[in-house]
Short mmCIF file of N, CA, C and O in Angstrom, two decimals:
data_model
loop_
_atom_site.label_atom_id
_atom_site.label_comp_id
_atom_site.label_asym_id
_atom_site.label_seq_id
_atom_site.Cartn_x
_atom_site.Cartn_y
_atom_site.Cartn_z
N MET A 289 -21.38 -11.55 0.16
CA MET A 289 -20.30 -10.84 0.11
C MET A 289 -19.10 -11.76 0.91
O MET A 289 -19.46 -12.45 1.84
N ASP A 290 -17.93 -11.73 0.37
CA ASP A 290 -17.02 -12.51 0.75
C ASP A 290 -16.23 -11.98 1.94
O ASP A 290 -15.17 -11.19 1.58
N LEU A 291 -16.69 -12.16 3.18
CA LEU A 291 -16.11 -11.43 4.18
C LEU A 291 -14.68 -11.92 4.60
O LEU A 291 -13.70 -11.00 4.87
N GLU A 292 -14.36 -13.24 4.35
CA GLU A 292 -13.05 -13.71 4.59
C GLU A 292 -12.03 -12.94 3.56
O GLU A 292 -10.99 -12.55 3.92
N LYS A 293 -12.34 -12.73 2.24
CA LYS A 293 -11.69 -12.11 1.43
C LYS A 293 -11.40 -10.75 1.78
O LYS A 293 -10.28 -10.21 1.72
N LEU A 294 -12.35 -10.06 2.24
CA LEU A 294 -12.31 -8.71 2.68
C LEU A 294 -11.34 -8.55 3.87
O LEU A 294 -10.50 -7.67 3.92
N GLU A 295 -11.50 -9.40 4.84
CA GLU A 295 -10.49 -9.34 6.01
C GLU A 295 -9.05 -9.77 5.65
O GLU A 295 -8.21 -9.08 6.09
N GLN A 296 -8.94 -10.59 4.69
CA GLN A 296 -7.55 -10.88 4.12
C GLN A 296 -6.96 -9.69 3.41
O GLN A 296 -5.81 -9.48 3.69
N LEU A 297 -7.76 -9.04 2.66
CA LEU A 297 -7.34 -7.85 1.95
C LEU A 297 -7.05 -6.75 3.02
O LEU A 297 -5.91 -6.02 2.87
N GLY A 298 -7.85 -6.71 3.98
CA GLY A 298 -7.56 -5.72 5.12
C GLY A 298 -6.28 -5.93 5.73
O GLY A 298 -5.40 -4.98 6.05
N ASP A 299 -5.84 -7.21 6.19
CA ASP A 299 -4.78 -7.60 6.75
C ASP A 299 -3.42 -7.22 5.79
O ASP A 299 -2.51 -6.71 6.42
N GLU A 300 -3.74 -7.54 4.63
CA GLU A 300 -2.60 -7.36 3.64
C GLU A 300 -2.29 -5.85 3.54
O GLU A 300 -1.14 -5.40 3.45
N LEU A 301 -3.27 -5.07 3.47
CA LEU A 301 -3.29 -3.55 3.44
C LEU A 301 -2.60 -3.00 4.59
O LEU A 301 -1.78 -2.13 4.41
N ARG A 302 -2.97 -3.60 5.87
CA ARG A 302 -2.21 -2.94 6.93
C ARG A 302 -0.74 -3.20 6.90
O ARG A 302 0.08 -2.49 7.16
N GLY A 303 -0.42 -4.47 6.42
CA GLY A 303 1.06 -4.80 6.35
C GLY A 303 1.70 -3.96 5.25
O GLY A 303 2.85 -3.38 5.59
N VAL A 304 1.05 -3.78 4.16
CA VAL A 304 1.63 -2.79 3.21
C VAL A 304 1.66 -1.37 3.69
O VAL A 304 2.74 -0.66 3.38
N GLY A 305 0.68 -1.10 4.35
CA GLY A 305 0.67 0.31 4.94
C GLY A 305 1.85 0.65 6.03
O GLY A 305 2.41 1.68 5.96
N HIS A 306 2.03 -0.45 6.71
CA HIS A 306 3.25 -0.29 7.69
C HIS A 306 4.60 -0.28 6.96
O HIS A 306 5.32 0.68 7.30
N ARG A 307 4.66 -1.11 5.98
CA ARG A 307 5.87 -1.05 5.16
C ARG A 307 6.08 0.40 4.50
O ARG A 307 7.04 0.87 4.49
N ARG A 308 4.96 0.84 4.03
CA ARG A 308 4.99 2.12 3.22
C ARG A 308 5.43 3.34 4.21
O ARG A 308 6.19 4.20 3.84
N ARG A 309 4.84 3.22 5.42
CA ARG A 309 5.17 4.32 6.41
C ARG A 309 6.67 4.30 6.75
O ARG A 309 7.38 5.31 6.81
N LYS A 310 7.22 3.13 6.89
CA LYS A 310 8.57 3.00 7.26
C LYS A 310 9.51 3.44 5.96
O LYS A 310 10.45 4.16 6.19
N LEU A 311 9.04 3.20 4.84
CA LEU A 311 9.77 3.63 3.70
C LEU A 311 9.70 5.30 3.63
O LEU A 311 10.70 5.81 3.25
N VAL A 312 8.60 5.79 3.88
CA VAL A 312 8.39 7.28 3.84
C VAL A 312 9.59 7.79 4.80
O VAL A 312 10.11 8.80 4.45
N GLU A 313 9.52 7.33 5.94
CA GLU A 313 10.43 7.74 6.89
C GLU A 313 12.00 7.66 6.47
O GLU A 313 12.78 8.51 6.65
N GLN A 314 12.29 6.43 5.85
CA GLN A 314 13.59 6.19 5.32
C GLN A 314 13.96 7.18 4.20
O GLN A 314 14.99 7.68 4.23
N VAL A 315 13.06 7.32 3.26
CA VAL A 315 13.33 8.30 2.16
C VAL A 315 13.50 9.60 2.77
O VAL A 315 14.57 10.22 2.26
N TYR A 316 12.71 9.98 3.50
CA TYR A 316 12.84 11.43 4.08
C TYR A 316 14.22 11.63 4.81
O TYR A 316 14.98 12.61 4.53
N GLN A 317 14.55 10.64 5.57
CA GLN A 317 15.98 10.75 6.25
C GLN A 317 16.94 10.65 5.19
O GLN A 317 17.98 11.50 5.36
N GLU A 318 17.04 9.89 4.24
CA GLU A 318 18.07 9.80 3.35
C GLU A 318 18.20 11.11 2.50
O GLU A 318 19.32 11.60 2.20
N ILE A 319 16.97 11.57 2.08
CA ILE A 319 16.94 12.94 1.37
C ILE A 319 17.67 14.03 2.26
O ILE A 319 18.43 14.85 1.82
N LYS A 320 17.18 14.06 3.62
CA LYS A 320 17.91 14.98 4.63
C LYS A 320 19.40 14.89 4.67
O LYS A 320 20.07 15.89 4.80
N GLU A 321 19.88 13.66 4.64
CA GLU A 321 21.38 13.34 4.71
C GLU A 321 21.92 13.56 3.37
O GLU A 321 23.25 13.66 3.26
N GLY A 322 21.13 13.77 2.36
CA GLY A 322 21.82 13.92 0.96
C GLY A 322 22.32 12.82 0.29
O GLY A 322 23.10 12.87 -0.71
N ASP A 323 21.93 11.63 0.53
CA ASP A 323 22.29 10.26 -0.12
C ASP A 323 21.35 10.11 -1.15
O ASP A 323 20.21 9.48 -1.01
N GLN A 324 21.79 10.71 -2.41
CA GLN A 324 20.84 10.51 -3.59
C GLN A 324 20.64 9.14 -4.06
O GLN A 324 19.45 8.81 -4.34
N ASP A 325 21.60 8.30 -3.98
CA ASP A 325 21.63 6.86 -4.50
C ASP A 325 20.49 6.05 -3.63
O ASP A 325 19.63 5.44 -4.13
N THR A 326 20.67 6.08 -2.33
CA THR A 326 19.94 5.49 -1.50
C THR A 326 18.41 5.86 -1.49
O THR A 326 17.46 5.17 -1.43
N SER A 327 18.30 7.19 -1.50
CA SER A 327 16.95 7.97 -1.67
C SER A 327 16.14 7.44 -2.80
O SER A 327 14.98 7.15 -2.87
N LYS A 328 16.94 7.31 -3.94
CA LYS A 328 16.34 6.93 -5.28
C LYS A 328 15.87 5.46 -5.15
O LYS A 328 14.71 5.10 -5.55
N GLU A 329 16.68 4.67 -4.59
CA GLU A 329 16.35 3.24 -4.41
C GLU A 329 15.20 3.08 -3.52
O GLU A 329 14.27 2.21 -3.89
N LEU A 330 15.25 3.78 -2.40
CA LEU A 330 14.03 3.65 -1.45
C LEU A 330 12.72 4.18 -2.11
O LEU A 330 11.70 3.65 -1.84
N TYR A 331 12.94 5.32 -2.76
CA TYR A 331 11.74 5.96 -3.43
C TYR A 331 11.16 4.75 -4.35
O TYR A 331 9.96 4.74 -4.63
N GLN A 332 11.91 4.23 -5.23
CA GLN A 332 11.59 3.24 -6.06
C GLN A 332 10.64 2.03 -5.43
O GLN A 332 9.56 1.73 -5.80
N GLU A 333 11.25 1.72 -4.24
CA GLU A 333 10.48 0.65 -3.50
C GLU A 333 9.27 1.25 -2.93
O GLU A 333 8.12 0.55 -2.84
N LEU A 334 9.26 2.48 -2.36
CA LEU A 334 8.05 3.10 -1.99
C LEU A 334 7.12 3.35 -3.00
O LEU A 334 5.91 2.96 -2.80
N SER A 335 7.30 3.58 -4.23
CA SER A 335 6.49 3.53 -5.39
C SER A 335 5.76 2.21 -5.65
O SER A 335 4.56 2.21 -5.88
N GLU A 336 6.59 1.23 -5.61
CA GLU A 336 6.09 -0.14 -5.84
C GLU A 336 5.12 -0.47 -4.68
O GLU A 336 4.04 -1.09 -4.97
N VAL A 337 5.37 -0.18 -3.33
CA VAL A 337 4.62 -0.54 -2.29
C VAL A 337 3.29 0.21 -2.50
O VAL A 337 2.24 -0.20 -2.09
N SER A 338 3.52 1.57 -2.80
CA SER A 338 2.14 2.47 -2.91
C SER A 338 1.32 1.75 -3.99
O SER A 338 -0.02 1.83 -3.81
N ASP A 339 1.78 1.42 -5.19
CA ASP A 339 1.08 0.74 -6.16
C ASP A 339 0.16 -0.57 -5.61
O ASP A 339 -0.77 -0.84 -6.03
N LYS A 340 0.98 -1.33 -4.90
CA LYS A 340 0.41 -2.46 -4.32
C LYS A 340 -0.71 -2.11 -3.37
O LYS A 340 -1.74 -2.71 -3.54
N ALA A 341 -0.54 -1.14 -2.57
CA ALA A 341 -1.61 -0.60 -1.82
C ALA A 341 -2.85 -0.11 -2.41
O ALA A 341 -4.00 -0.49 -2.04
N ILE A 342 -2.57 0.57 -3.54
CA ILE A 342 -3.77 1.06 -4.48
C ILE A 342 -4.34 -0.22 -5.08
O ILE A 342 -5.65 -0.11 -5.12
N GLY A 343 -3.65 -1.12 -5.40
CA GLY A 343 -4.30 -2.23 -5.91
C GLY A 343 -5.21 -2.91 -5.11
O GLY A 343 -6.34 -3.48 -5.32
N ILE A 344 -4.73 -3.13 -3.76
CA ILE A 344 -5.55 -3.79 -2.71
C ILE A 344 -6.84 -3.00 -2.50
O ILE A 344 -8.00 -3.45 -2.34
N ILE A 345 -6.74 -1.69 -2.38
CA ILE A 345 -7.95 -0.79 -2.19
C ILE A 345 -8.92 -0.96 -3.36
O ILE A 345 -10.02 -0.96 -3.12
N GLU A 346 -8.35 -0.95 -4.67
CA GLU A 346 -9.20 -1.20 -5.70
C GLU A 346 -9.96 -2.43 -5.74
O GLU A 346 -11.19 -2.50 -6.12
N GLU A 347 -9.27 -3.43 -5.13
CA GLU A 347 -9.86 -4.78 -5.16
C GLU A 347 -11.07 -4.76 -4.06
O GLU A 347 -12.15 -5.31 -4.42
N GLN A 348 -10.85 -4.19 -2.95
CA GLN A 348 -11.66 -3.98 -1.98
C GLN A 348 -12.87 -3.26 -2.47
O GLN A 348 -14.11 -3.59 -2.37
N LYS A 349 -12.59 -2.13 -3.15
CA LYS A 349 -13.79 -1.35 -3.77
C LYS A 349 -14.57 -2.11 -4.83
O LYS A 349 -15.79 -1.98 -4.77
N GLN A 350 -13.97 -2.89 -5.50
CA GLN A 350 -14.67 -3.64 -6.51
C GLN A 350 -15.66 -4.60 -6.06
O GLN A 350 -16.73 -4.94 -6.25
N ILE A 351 -15.10 -5.22 -4.81
CA ILE A 351 -15.97 -6.19 -3.93
C ILE A 351 -17.17 -5.41 -3.60
O ILE A 351 -18.37 -6.06 -3.72
N PHE A 352 -17.20 -4.26 -3.07
CA PHE A 352 -18.21 -3.52 -2.54
C PHE A 352 -19.11 -3.14 -3.61
O PHE A 352 -20.37 -2.96 -3.54
N ASP A 353 -18.51 -2.52 -4.75
CA ASP A 353 -19.30 -2.05 -5.81
C ASP A 353 -20.22 -3.30 -6.39
O ASP A 353 -21.26 -2.95 -6.78
N GLU A 354 -19.71 -4.44 -6.43
CA GLU A 354 -20.53 -5.51 -6.96
C GLU A 354 -21.74 -5.79 -6.00
O GLU A 354 -22.77 -6.10 -6.49
N GLU A 355 -21.37 -5.81 -4.67
CA GLU A 355 -22.49 -5.98 -3.80
C GLU A 355 -23.47 -4.94 -3.81
O GLU A 355 -24.68 -5.09 -3.65
N VAL A 356 -23.13 -3.66 -3.94
CA VAL A 356 -24.03 -2.54 -3.95
C VAL A 356 -24.89 -2.61 -5.14
O VAL A 356 -26.11 -2.29 -5.13
N ARG A 357 -24.29 -3.06 -6.33
CA ARG A 357 -25.05 -3.15 -7.54
C ARG A 357 -26.09 -4.25 -7.49
O ARG A 357 -27.25 -4.24 -8.09
N ARG A 358 -26.08 -5.24 -6.66
CA ARG A 358 -26.88 -6.36 -6.38
C ARG A 358 -28.13 -5.87 -5.45
O ARG A 358 -29.07 -6.66 -5.38
N LEU A 359 -28.02 -4.68 -4.78
CA LEU A 359 -29.13 -4.37 -3.98
C LEU A 359 -30.28 -3.88 -4.69
O LEU A 359 -30.23 -3.57 -5.76
#
């Protein structure tokens, strides 16, 4: 198992997760304030960041799936 790759993915996921959390807070605030344009832009960025997080998680899962198959 490539531990270095898993650690790198974990670090990347933490960074993406932090960015995602900030975006959630910003989207919520903009919606509360009624700023539709900004909320839509932030939501689009949130969607892209969420997709990236999902991709990282899927890559981690694939690494583990391959290792478990080898057992």
